[in-house]
C-alpha positions as YAML, in Angstrom:
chain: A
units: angstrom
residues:
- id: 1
  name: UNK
  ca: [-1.98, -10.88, -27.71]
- id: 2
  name: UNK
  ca: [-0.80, -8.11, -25.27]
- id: 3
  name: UNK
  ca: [2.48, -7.04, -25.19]
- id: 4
  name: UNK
  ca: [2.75, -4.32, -22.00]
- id: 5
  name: UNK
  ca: [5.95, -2.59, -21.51]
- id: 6
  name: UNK
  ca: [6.65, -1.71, -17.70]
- id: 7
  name: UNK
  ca: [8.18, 2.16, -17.58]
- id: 8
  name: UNK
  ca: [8.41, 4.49, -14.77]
- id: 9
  name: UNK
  ca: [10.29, 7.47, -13.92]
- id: 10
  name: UNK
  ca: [14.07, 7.73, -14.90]
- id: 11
  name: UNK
  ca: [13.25, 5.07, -17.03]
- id: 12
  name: UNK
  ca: [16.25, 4.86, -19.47]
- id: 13
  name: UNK
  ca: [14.34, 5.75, -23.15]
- id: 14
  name: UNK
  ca: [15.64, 3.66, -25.11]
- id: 15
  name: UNK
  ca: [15.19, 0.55, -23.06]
- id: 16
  name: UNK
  ca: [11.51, 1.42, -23.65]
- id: 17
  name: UNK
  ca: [11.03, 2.86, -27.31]
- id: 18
  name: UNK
  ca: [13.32, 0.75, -29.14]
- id: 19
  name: UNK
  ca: [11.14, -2.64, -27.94]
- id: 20
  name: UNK
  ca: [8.01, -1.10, -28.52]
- id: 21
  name: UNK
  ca: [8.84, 0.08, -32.26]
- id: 22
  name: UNK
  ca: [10.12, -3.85, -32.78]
- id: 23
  name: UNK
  ca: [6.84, -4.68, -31.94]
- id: 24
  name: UNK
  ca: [4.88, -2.23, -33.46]
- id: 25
  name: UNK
  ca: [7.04, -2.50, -36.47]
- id: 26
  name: UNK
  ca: [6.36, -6.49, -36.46]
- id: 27
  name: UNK
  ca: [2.65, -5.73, -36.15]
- id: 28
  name: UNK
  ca: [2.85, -4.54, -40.33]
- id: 29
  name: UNK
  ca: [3.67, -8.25, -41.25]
- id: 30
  name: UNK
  ca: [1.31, -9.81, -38.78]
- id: 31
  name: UNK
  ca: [-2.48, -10.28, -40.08]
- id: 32
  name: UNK
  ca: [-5.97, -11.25, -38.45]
- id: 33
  name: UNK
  ca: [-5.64, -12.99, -34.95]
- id: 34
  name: UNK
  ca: [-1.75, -12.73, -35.01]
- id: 35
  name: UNK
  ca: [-1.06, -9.21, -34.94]
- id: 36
  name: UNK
  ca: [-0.89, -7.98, -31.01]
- id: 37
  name: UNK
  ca: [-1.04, -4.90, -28.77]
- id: 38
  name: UNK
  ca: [1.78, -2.75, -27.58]
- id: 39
  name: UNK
  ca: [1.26, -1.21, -24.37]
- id: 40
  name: UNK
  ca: [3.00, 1.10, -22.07]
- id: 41
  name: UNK
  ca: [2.23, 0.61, -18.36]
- id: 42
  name: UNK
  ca: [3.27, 2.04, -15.25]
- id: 43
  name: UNK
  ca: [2.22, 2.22, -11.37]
- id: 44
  name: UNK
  ca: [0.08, 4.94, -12.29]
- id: 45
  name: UNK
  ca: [-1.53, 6.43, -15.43]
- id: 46
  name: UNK
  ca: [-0.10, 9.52, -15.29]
- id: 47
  name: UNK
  ca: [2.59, 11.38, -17.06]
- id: 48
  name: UNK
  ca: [6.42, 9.50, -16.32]
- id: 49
  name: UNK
  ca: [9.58, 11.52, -16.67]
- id: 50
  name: UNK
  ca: [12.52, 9.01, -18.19]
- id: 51
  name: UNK
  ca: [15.90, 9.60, -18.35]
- id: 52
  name: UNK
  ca: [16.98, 12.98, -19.66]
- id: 53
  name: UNK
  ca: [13.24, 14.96, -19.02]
- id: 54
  name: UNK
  ca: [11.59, 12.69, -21.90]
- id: 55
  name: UNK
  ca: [8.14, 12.92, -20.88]
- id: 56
  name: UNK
  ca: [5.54, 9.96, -21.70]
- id: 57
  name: UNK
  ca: [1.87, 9.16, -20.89]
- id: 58
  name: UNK
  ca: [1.63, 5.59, -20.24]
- id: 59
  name: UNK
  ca: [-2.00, 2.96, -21.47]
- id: 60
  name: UNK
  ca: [-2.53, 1.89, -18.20]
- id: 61
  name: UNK
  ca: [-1.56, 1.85, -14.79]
- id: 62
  name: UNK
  ca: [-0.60, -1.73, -13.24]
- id: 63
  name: UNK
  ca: [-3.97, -1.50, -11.44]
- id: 64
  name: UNK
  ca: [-6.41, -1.22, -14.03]
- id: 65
  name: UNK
  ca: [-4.93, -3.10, -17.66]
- id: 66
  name: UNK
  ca: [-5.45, -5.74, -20.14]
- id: 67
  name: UNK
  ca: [-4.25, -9.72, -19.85]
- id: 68
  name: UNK
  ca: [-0.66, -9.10, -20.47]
- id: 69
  name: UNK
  ca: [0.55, -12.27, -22.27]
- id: 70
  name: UNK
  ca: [4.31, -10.37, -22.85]
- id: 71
  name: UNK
  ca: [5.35, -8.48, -20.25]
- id: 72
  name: UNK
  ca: [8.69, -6.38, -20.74]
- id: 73
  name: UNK
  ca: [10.55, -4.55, -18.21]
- id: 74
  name: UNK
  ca: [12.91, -1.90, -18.53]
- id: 75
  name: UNK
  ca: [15.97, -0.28, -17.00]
- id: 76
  name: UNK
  ca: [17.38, 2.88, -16.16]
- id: 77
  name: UNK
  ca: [17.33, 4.42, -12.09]
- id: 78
  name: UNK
  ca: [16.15, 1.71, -10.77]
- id: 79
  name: UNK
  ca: [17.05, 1.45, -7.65]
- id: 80
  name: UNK
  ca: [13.86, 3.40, -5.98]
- id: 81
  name: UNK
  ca: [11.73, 0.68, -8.62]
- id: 82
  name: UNK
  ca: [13.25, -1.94, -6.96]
- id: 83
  name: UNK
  ca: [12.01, -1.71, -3.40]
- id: 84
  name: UNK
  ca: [8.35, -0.66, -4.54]
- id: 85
  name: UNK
  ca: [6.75, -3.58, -2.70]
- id: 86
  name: UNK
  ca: [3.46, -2.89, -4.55]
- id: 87
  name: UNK
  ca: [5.35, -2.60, -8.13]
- id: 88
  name: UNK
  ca: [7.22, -6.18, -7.39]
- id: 89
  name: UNK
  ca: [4.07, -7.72, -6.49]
- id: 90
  name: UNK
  ca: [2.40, -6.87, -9.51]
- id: 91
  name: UNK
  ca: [5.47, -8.33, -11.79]
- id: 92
  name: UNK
  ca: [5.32, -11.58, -9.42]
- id: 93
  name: UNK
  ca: [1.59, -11.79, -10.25]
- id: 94
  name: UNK
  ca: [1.57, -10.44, -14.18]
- id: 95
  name: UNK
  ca: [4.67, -13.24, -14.45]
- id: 96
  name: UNK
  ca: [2.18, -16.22, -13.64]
- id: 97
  name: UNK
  ca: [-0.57, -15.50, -16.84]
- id: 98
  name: UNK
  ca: [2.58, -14.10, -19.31]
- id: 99
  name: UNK
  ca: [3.59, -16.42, -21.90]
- id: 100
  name: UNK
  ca: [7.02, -14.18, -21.95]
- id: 101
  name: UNK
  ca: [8.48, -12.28, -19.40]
- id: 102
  name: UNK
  ca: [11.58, -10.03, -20.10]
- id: 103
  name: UNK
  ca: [13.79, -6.92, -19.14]
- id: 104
  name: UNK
  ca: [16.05, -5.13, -20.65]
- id: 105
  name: UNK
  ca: [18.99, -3.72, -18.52]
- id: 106
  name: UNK
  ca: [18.96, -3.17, -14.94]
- id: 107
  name: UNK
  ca: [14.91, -4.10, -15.29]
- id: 108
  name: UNK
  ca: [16.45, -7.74, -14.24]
- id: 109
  name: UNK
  ca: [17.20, -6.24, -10.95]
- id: 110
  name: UNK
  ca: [13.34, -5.64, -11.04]
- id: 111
  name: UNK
  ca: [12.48, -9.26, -12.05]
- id: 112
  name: UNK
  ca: [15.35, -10.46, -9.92]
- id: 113
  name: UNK
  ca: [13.87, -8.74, -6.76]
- id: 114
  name: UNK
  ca: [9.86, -10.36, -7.17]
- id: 115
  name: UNK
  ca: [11.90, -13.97, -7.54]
- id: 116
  name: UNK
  ca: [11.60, -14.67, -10.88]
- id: 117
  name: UNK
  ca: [15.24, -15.42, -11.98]
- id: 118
  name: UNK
  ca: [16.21, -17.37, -9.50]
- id: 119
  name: UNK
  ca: [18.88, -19.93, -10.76]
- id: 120
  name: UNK
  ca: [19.26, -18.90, -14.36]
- id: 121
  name: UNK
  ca: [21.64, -17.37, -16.47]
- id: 122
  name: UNK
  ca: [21.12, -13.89, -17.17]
- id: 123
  name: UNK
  ca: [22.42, -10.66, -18.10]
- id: 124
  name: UNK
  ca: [22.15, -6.45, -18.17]
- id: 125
  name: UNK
  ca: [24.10, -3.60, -18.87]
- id: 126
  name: UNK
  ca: [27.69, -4.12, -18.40]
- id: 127
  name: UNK
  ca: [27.70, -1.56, -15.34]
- id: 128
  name: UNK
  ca: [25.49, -3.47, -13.28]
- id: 129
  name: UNK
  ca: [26.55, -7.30, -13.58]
- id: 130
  name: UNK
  ca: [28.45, -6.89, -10.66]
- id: 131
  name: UNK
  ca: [25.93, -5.32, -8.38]
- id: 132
  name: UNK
  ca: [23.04, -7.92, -9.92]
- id: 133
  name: UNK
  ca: [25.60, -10.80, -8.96]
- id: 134
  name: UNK
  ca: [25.77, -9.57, -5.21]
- id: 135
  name: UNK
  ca: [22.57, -8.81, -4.65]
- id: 136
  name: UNK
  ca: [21.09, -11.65, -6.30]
- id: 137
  name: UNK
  ca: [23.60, -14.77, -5.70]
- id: 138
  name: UNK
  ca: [21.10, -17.34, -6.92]
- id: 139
  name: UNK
  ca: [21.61, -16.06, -10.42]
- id: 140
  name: UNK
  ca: [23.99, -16.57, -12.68]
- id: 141
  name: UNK
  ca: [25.24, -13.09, -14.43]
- id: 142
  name: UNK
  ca: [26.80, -13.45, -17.64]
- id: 143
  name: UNK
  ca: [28.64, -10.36, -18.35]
- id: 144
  name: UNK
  ca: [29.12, -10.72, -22.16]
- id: 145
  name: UNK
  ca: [25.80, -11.77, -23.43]
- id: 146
  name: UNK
  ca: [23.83, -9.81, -25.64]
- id: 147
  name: UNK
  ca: [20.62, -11.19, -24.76]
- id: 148
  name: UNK
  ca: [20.03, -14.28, -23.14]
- id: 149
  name: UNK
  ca: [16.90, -17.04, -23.22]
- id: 150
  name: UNK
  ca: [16.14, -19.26, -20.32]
- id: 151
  name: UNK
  ca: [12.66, -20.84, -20.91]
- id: 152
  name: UNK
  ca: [10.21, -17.92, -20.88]
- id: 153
  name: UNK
  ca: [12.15, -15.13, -19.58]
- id: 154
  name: UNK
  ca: [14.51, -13.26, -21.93]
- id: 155
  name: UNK
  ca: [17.15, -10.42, -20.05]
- id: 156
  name: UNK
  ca: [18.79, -8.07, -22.16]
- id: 157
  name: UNK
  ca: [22.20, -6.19, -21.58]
- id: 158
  name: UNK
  ca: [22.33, -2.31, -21.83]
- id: 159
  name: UNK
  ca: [19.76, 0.00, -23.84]
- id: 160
  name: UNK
  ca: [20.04, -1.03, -27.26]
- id: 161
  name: UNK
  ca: [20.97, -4.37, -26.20]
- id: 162
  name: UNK
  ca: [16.93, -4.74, -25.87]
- id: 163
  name: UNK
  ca: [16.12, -4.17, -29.35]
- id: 164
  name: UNK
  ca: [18.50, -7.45, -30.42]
- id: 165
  name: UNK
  ca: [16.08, -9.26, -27.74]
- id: 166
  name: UNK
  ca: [12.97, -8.01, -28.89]
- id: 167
  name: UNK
  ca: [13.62, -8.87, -32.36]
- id: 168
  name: UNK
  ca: [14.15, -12.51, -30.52]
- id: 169
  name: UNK
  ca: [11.20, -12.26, -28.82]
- id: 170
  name: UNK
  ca: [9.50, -11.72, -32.48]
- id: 171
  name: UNK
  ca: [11.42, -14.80, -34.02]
- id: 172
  name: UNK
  ca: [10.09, -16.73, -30.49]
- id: 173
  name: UNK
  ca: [6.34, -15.65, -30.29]
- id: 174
  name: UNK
  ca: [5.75, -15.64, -34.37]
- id: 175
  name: UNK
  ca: [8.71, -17.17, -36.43]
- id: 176
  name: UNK
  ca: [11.88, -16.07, -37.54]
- id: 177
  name: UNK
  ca: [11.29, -14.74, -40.62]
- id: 178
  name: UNK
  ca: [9.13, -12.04, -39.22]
- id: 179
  name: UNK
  ca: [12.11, -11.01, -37.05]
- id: 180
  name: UNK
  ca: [14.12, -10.93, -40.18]
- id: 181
  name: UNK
  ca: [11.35, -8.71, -41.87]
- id: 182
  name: UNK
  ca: [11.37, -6.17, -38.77]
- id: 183
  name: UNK
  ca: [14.34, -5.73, -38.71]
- id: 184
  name: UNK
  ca: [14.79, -5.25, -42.48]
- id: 185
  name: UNK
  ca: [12.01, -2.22, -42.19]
- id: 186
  name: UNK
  ca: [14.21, -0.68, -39.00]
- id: 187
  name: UNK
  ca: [17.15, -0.72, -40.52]
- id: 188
  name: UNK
  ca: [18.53, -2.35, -37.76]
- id: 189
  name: UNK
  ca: [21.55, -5.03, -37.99]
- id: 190
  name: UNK
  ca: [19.95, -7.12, -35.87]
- id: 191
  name: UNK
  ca: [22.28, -9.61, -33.28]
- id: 192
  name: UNK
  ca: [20.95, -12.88, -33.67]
- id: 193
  name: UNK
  ca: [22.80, -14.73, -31.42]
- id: 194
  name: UNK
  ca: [23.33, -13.80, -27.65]
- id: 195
  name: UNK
  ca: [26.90, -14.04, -26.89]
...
């Protein structure tokens, strides 16, 4: 399994790094044909500057990757992201082979925008709700969640918000006991429950 994390620049850091150590971490409990691949992707291959100068080379551009059968995307500035025609094609397309599609933080205004939310309940940072309401009025923006589930796609609330839902996307792919494990190894008091 592939598991390819969507970044690009003024990307907020955590929204990116705290899913892929949940995964990574999971990865030490997983054996054989279970254990996956964490990838970072991007438009292009080439260096991305996230929030506050952190500087990170990214697998693969969105051109030229491996099936992705999780795809995550994540917040921060997106509001250039958003009207990347070429970017919101690729989620619309990578959506239709993904066995899970997520986003942490404003990344639902990402998901949101290539029409893959439409009529479910979702959430992201606290700071946006509003904005993700107006612009998108076929959702339905639930301001206090945590995390939320509806079917395949997960959307997380702010930053570290999307470690709770990655540790749910663990507990969803695998079991929850593996979840419980990761966590355990993080460190991490993990939010089980969205709201």
């Amino acid at each position: 399994m592939h598991i390819g994390i969507y970044i690009y620049d003024n990307a907020e850091v955590l929204d990116f790094s705290g899913p892929f150590e949940v995964f990574s971490t999971a990865n030490r409990f997983l054996t054989g044909d279970r254990q996956h691949k964490v990838s970072l992707l991007a438009q292009k291959a080439s260096l991305v500057h996230a929030r506050g100068g952190f500087r990170v080379q990214p697998d693969f551009s969105i051109s030229e990757h491996p099936p992705v059968d999780v795809l995550v995307v994540v917040g921060g500035v997106h509001t250039h992201e958003v009207k990347k025609a070429a970017v919101i094609d690729w989620i619309a397309d990578a959506a239709k082979s993904a066995k899970v599609v997520a986003s942490v933080c404003t990344g639902a205004f990402l998901l949101a925008q290539a029409g893959l939310l439409d009529g479910r309940d979702v959430t992201t940072h606290w700071e946006d709700c509003d904005d993700l309401q107006k612009d998108y009025p076929t959702l339905t923006v639930k301001r206090n969640a945590r995390w939320l589930q509806s079917d395949q796609y997960f959307t997380s609330a702010g930053i570290s918000a999307g470690i709770d839902m990655s540790l749910a996307l663990v507990a969803f792919l695998y079991d929850k006991s593996i979840a419980e494990k990761t966590a355990r190894q993080m460190e991490y008091d993990w939010v089980h429950h969205p709201d």
